[in-house]
Amino acid sequence: MDADLAEETVVSKSEFARRINVSAARVSQYISENKISPAAMVGTGRAAKIRLEVACRDLNHVLDISQRIGNGLETQLDLPAKPSAAQESQPETARHAQQSALPDANSPEAQIKQERLRSLQFQNRKAASEEEAAKGRFMLTSDARNQMTAITAGMLQGFEGSLADFAAALSAKFKIPHRDVLHLLKSEFRKARSKHAEQARKRASDRPDTVETIIEVDA
């Protein structure tokens, strides 16, 4: 065997696909598109093998971040450590289990996955909030305040507009001048309105602008 090959990890195409966690078809695509360079290949045709370290370096160079976030999130391109003599003596299944360990948390692959996860979580929270808003559970505090103010103002105007009718009824029943009764009713109504408006302002000042709500978000 060539001395250089003896120092490298040379694997079949299917084994390489398993090592980097992609399909065999994706590996064939990488080869046909020269994303795995000829220098990483040993032999030609269906029986060709792949120099693991060289191929991983090739893919690290040519696969941009957007590709690996978009449809290659699970691709593992961290170069595996060379097995020790003790590891070489282990059964094949045991070596595979060790090689399938999670990559370093500081590796580019791990960081890409973390960013992708944060993006998905943000999108899920946003979608859940929009769904709750569509159901009527969420609205802007300013919108709620404006609506309540408009409703209250309309009710007060309605009551105040009815004072003339109240005055006419009292005037007729108790034989009191209509103008005097209307003046008294308006004066008392305005006092009550000012009193209750001040109480409402104090209650509103004690309330937070936002209220915390727990939303169930699917993973």
Short mmCIF file of C-alpha atoms in Angstrom, two decimals:
data_model
loop_
_atom_site.label_atom_id
_atom_site.label_comp_id
_atom_site.label_asym_id
_atom_site.label_seq_id
_atom_site.Cartn_x
_atom_site.Cartn_y
_atom_site.Cartn_z
CA MET A 1 0.00 0.00 0.00
CA ASP A 2 1.18 3.56 -0.76
CA ALA A 3 2.77 5.21 2.31
CA ASP A 4 0.54 8.30 1.98
CA LEU A 5 -2.63 6.18 1.87
CA ALA A 6 -1.49 4.30 4.97
CA GLU A 7 -1.56 7.59 6.92
CA GLU A 8 -5.00 8.59 5.63
CA THR A 9 -8.50 7.32 6.25
CA VAL A 10 -9.77 5.91 2.97
CA VAL A 11 -13.41 4.84 2.93
CA SER A 12 -16.03 3.73 0.45
CA LYS A 13 -18.57 6.20 -0.90
CA SER A 14 -21.33 4.71 1.25
CA GLU A 15 -19.15 4.85 4.34
CA PHE A 16 -18.22 8.45 3.61
CA ALA A 17 -21.94 9.28 3.26
CA ARG A 18 -22.56 7.67 6.64
CA ARG A 19 -19.65 9.52 8.24
CA ILE A 20 -20.89 12.98 7.16
CA ASN A 21 -24.57 12.07 7.64
CA VAL A 22 -25.83 12.56 4.07
CA SER A 23 -27.26 10.20 1.48
CA ALA A 24 -25.11 8.22 -0.95
CA ALA A 25 -26.79 10.12 -3.79
CA ARG A 26 -25.66 13.41 -2.26
CA VAL A 27 -22.05 12.15 -2.17
CA SER A 28 -22.29 11.18 -5.86
CA GLN A 29 -23.61 14.68 -6.56
CA TYR A 30 -20.68 16.24 -4.71
CA ILE A 31 -18.27 14.18 -6.83
CA SER A 32 -19.98 14.98 -10.14
CA GLU A 33 -19.99 18.71 -9.29
CA ASN A 34 -16.29 18.56 -8.27
CA LYS A 35 -17.16 19.67 -4.76
CA ILE A 36 -15.15 16.62 -3.78
CA SER A 37 -11.97 17.11 -5.78
CA PRO A 38 -10.17 14.41 -7.79
CA ALA A 39 -7.36 14.64 -5.23
CA ALA A 40 -9.76 13.20 -2.66
CA MET A 41 -10.55 10.18 -4.81
CA VAL A 42 -8.76 6.83 -4.86
CA GLY A 43 -9.54 4.91 -8.03
CA THR A 44 -12.36 5.57 -10.48
CA GLY A 45 -15.86 4.38 -11.24
CA ARG A 46 -18.20 2.59 -8.87
CA ALA A 47 -15.35 1.02 -6.92
CA ALA A 48 -13.64 4.36 -6.24
CA LYS A 49 -12.91 5.22 -2.61
CA ILE A 50 -12.63 8.57 -0.85
CA ARG A 51 -9.85 10.10 1.23
CA LEU A 52 -11.93 11.17 4.24
CA GLU A 53 -9.82 14.09 5.47
CA VAL A 54 -9.25 15.57 2.00
CA ALA A 55 -12.93 15.28 1.05
CA CYS A 56 -14.07 16.92 4.29
CA ARG A 57 -11.70 19.83 3.68
CA ASP A 58 -13.02 20.15 0.12
CA LEU A 59 -16.61 20.33 1.29
CA ASN A 60 -15.80 22.77 4.09
CA HIS A 61 -14.39 25.12 1.46
CA VAL A 62 -17.11 24.87 -1.18
CA LEU A 63 -20.33 24.52 0.83
CA ASP A 64 -21.43 27.99 1.88
CA ILE A 65 -23.30 28.73 5.09
CA SER A 66 -26.69 29.19 3.39
CA GLN A 67 -26.49 25.73 1.80
CA ARG A 68 -25.65 24.05 5.08
CA ILE A 69 -28.36 25.90 6.99
CA GLY A 70 -30.98 25.37 4.31
CA ASN A 71 -30.89 21.71 3.32
CA GLY A 72 -27.66 20.38 4.79
CA LEU A 73 -28.21 21.08 8.45
CA GLU A 74 -27.25 17.57 9.53
CA THR A 75 -24.07 17.37 7.44
CA GLN A 76 -21.10 16.51 9.66
CA LEU A 77 -17.84 17.87 8.27
CA ASP A 78 -15.72 17.90 11.41
CA LEU A 79 -12.60 15.86 10.69
CA PRO A 80 -12.55 12.81 12.97
CA ALA A 81 -9.56 12.27 15.19
CA LYS A 82 -7.22 9.52 14.04
CA PRO A 83 -7.93 6.32 16.01
CA SER A 84 -5.37 5.14 18.48
CA ALA A 85 -3.87 1.64 18.40
CA ALA A 86 -6.33 0.58 21.13
CA GLN A 87 -9.25 1.92 19.09
CA GLU A 88 -8.03 0.15 15.97
CA SER A 89 -8.22 -3.12 17.86
CA GLN A 90 -11.88 -2.55 18.81
CA PRO A 91 -14.70 -4.17 16.84
CA GLU A 92 -16.00 -2.17 13.88
CA THR A 93 -19.34 -1.46 15.59
CA ALA A 94 -17.61 0.03 18.63
CA ARG A 95 -15.45 2.29 16.47
CA HIS A 96 -18.52 3.47 14.56
CA ALA A 97 -20.29 4.32 17.81
CA GLN A 98 -17.36 6.46 18.91
CA GLN A 99 -17.09 8.18 15.53
CA SER A 100 -20.79 9.05 15.66
CA ALA A 101 -20.31 11.15 18.81
CA LEU A 102 -21.63 14.70 18.76
CA PRO A 103 -19.27 17.32 17.28
CA ASP A 104 -17.54 19.97 19.35
CA ALA A 105 -20.02 22.64 20.50
CA ASN A 106 -17.64 25.32 19.18
CA SER A 107 -17.38 23.83 15.70
CA PRO A 108 -18.94 25.67 12.72
CA GLU A 109 -21.47 22.85 12.29
CA ALA A 110 -22.65 23.10 15.90
CA GLN A 111 -22.89 26.90 15.68
CA ILE A 112 -24.86 26.68 12.43
CA LYS A 113 -27.30 24.26 14.05
CA GLN A 114 -27.72 26.54 17.06
CA GLU A 115 -28.48 29.52 14.80
CA ARG A 116 -30.93 27.45 12.79
CA LEU A 117 -32.62 26.25 15.97
CA ARG A 118 -32.95 29.81 17.30
CA SER A 119 -34.41 30.91 13.95
CA LEU A 120 -36.98 28.10 13.99
CA GLN A 121 -37.93 28.84 17.59
CA PHE A 122 -38.40 32.53 16.77
CA GLN A 123 -40.57 31.67 13.76
CA ASN A 124 -42.68 29.33 15.90
CA ARG A 125 -43.17 31.99 18.59
CA LYS A 126 -44.10 34.59 15.96
CA ALA A 127 -46.59 32.23 14.29
CA ALA A 128 -48.16 31.38 17.66
CA SER A 129 -48.49 35.08 18.55
CA GLU A 130 -50.11 35.85 15.19
CA GLU A 131 -52.52 32.96 15.66
CA GLU A 132 -53.52 34.19 19.12
CA ALA A 133 -53.97 37.72 17.75
CA ALA A 134 -56.26 36.36 15.02
CA LYS A 135 -58.36 34.67 17.72
CA GLY A 136 -58.75 38.00 19.49
CA ARG A 137 -56.61 37.16 22.51
CA PHE A 138 -53.85 39.63 21.65
CA MET A 139 -54.08 43.30 20.74
CA LEU A 140 -52.03 46.46 21.23
CA THR A 141 -52.58 48.13 24.60
CA SER A 142 -52.94 51.49 22.84
CA ASP A 143 -55.71 50.06 20.61
CA ALA A 144 -57.58 48.70 23.64
CA ARG A 145 -57.26 52.03 25.46
CA ASN A 146 -58.50 54.00 22.45
CA GLN A 147 -61.49 51.67 21.99
CA MET A 148 -62.49 51.89 25.65
CA THR A 149 -62.11 55.68 25.60
CA ALA A 150 -64.37 55.94 22.55
CA ILE A 151 -67.00 53.66 24.13
CA THR A 152 -66.96 55.59 27.42
CA ALA A 153 -67.16 58.96 25.70
CA GLY A 154 -70.13 57.80 23.64
CA MET A 155 -71.98 56.60 26.75
CA LEU A 156 -71.31 59.85 28.61
CA GLN A 157 -72.57 61.92 25.69
CA GLY A 158 -75.69 59.79 25.58
CA PHE A 159 -76.38 60.32 29.30
CA GLU A 160 -75.70 64.03 29.09
CA GLY A 161 -77.99 64.36 26.08
CA SER A 162 -80.78 62.71 28.06
CA LEU A 163 -80.62 65.28 30.87
CA ALA A 164 -83.04 67.56 29.02
CA ASP A 165 -85.62 64.76 28.96
CA PHE A 166 -85.05 64.06 32.67
CA ALA A 167 -85.48 67.77 33.43
CA ALA A 168 -88.72 67.94 31.47
CA ALA A 169 -90.15 64.95 33.36
CA LEU A 170 -89.17 66.36 36.77
CA SER A 171 -90.43 69.82 35.87
CA ALA A 172 -93.82 68.49 34.87
CA LYS A 173 -94.19 66.24 37.92
CA PHE A 174 -93.04 68.65 40.62
CA LYS A 175 -94.09 71.92 38.94
CA ILE A 176 -90.51 73.26 38.95
CA PRO A 177 -89.16 75.51 36.17
CA HIS A 178 -87.57 73.33 33.49
CA ARG A 179 -84.50 75.57 33.19
CA ASP A 180 -83.72 75.32 36.91
CA VAL A 181 -84.04 71.53 36.90
CA LEU A 182 -81.83 71.17 33.80
CA HIS A 183 -79.18 73.47 35.29
CA LEU A 184 -79.09 71.41 38.52
CA LEU A 185 -78.91 68.07 36.68
CA LYS A 186 -76.05 69.25 34.43
CA SER A 187 -74.12 70.63 37.40
CA GLU A 188 -74.42 67.39 39.40
CA PHE A 189 -73.67 65.25 36.35
CA ARG A 190 -70.44 67.14 35.63
CA LYS A 191 -69.31 66.76 39.25
CA ALA A 192 -69.93 63.01 39.12
CA ARG A 193 -68.21 62.74 35.74
CA SER A 194 -65.06 64.50 37.00
CA LYS A 195 -64.97 62.35 40.13
CA HIS A 196 -65.25 59.06 38.27
CA ALA A 197 -62.78 60.17 35.57
CA GLU A 198 -60.14 60.84 38.22
CA GLN A 199 -60.75 57.45 39.82
CA ALA A 200 -60.39 55.77 36.41
CA ARG A 201 -57.10 57.56 35.76
CA LYS A 202 -55.68 56.34 39.07
CA ARG A 203 -56.71 52.75 38.35
CA ALA A 204 -55.21 52.92 34.86
CA SER A 205 -51.87 54.25 36.16
CA ASP A 206 -51.49 51.15 38.36
CA ARG A 207 -51.90 48.73 35.45
CA PRO A 208 -48.93 47.50 33.35
CA ASP A 209 -48.73 48.29 29.64
CA THR A 210 -48.36 44.60 28.86
CA VAL A 211 -49.66 41.39 30.40
CA GLU A 212 -47.63 38.18 30.31
CA THR A 213 -49.37 35.28 28.58
CA ILE A 214 -48.01 31.73 28.23
CA ILE A 215 -48.47 30.30 24.72
CA GLU A 216 -48.00 26.63 23.88
CA VAL A 217 -45.58 26.48 20.93
CA ASP A 218 -44.99 23.29 18.97
CA ALA A 219 -41.31 22.32 18.70
#
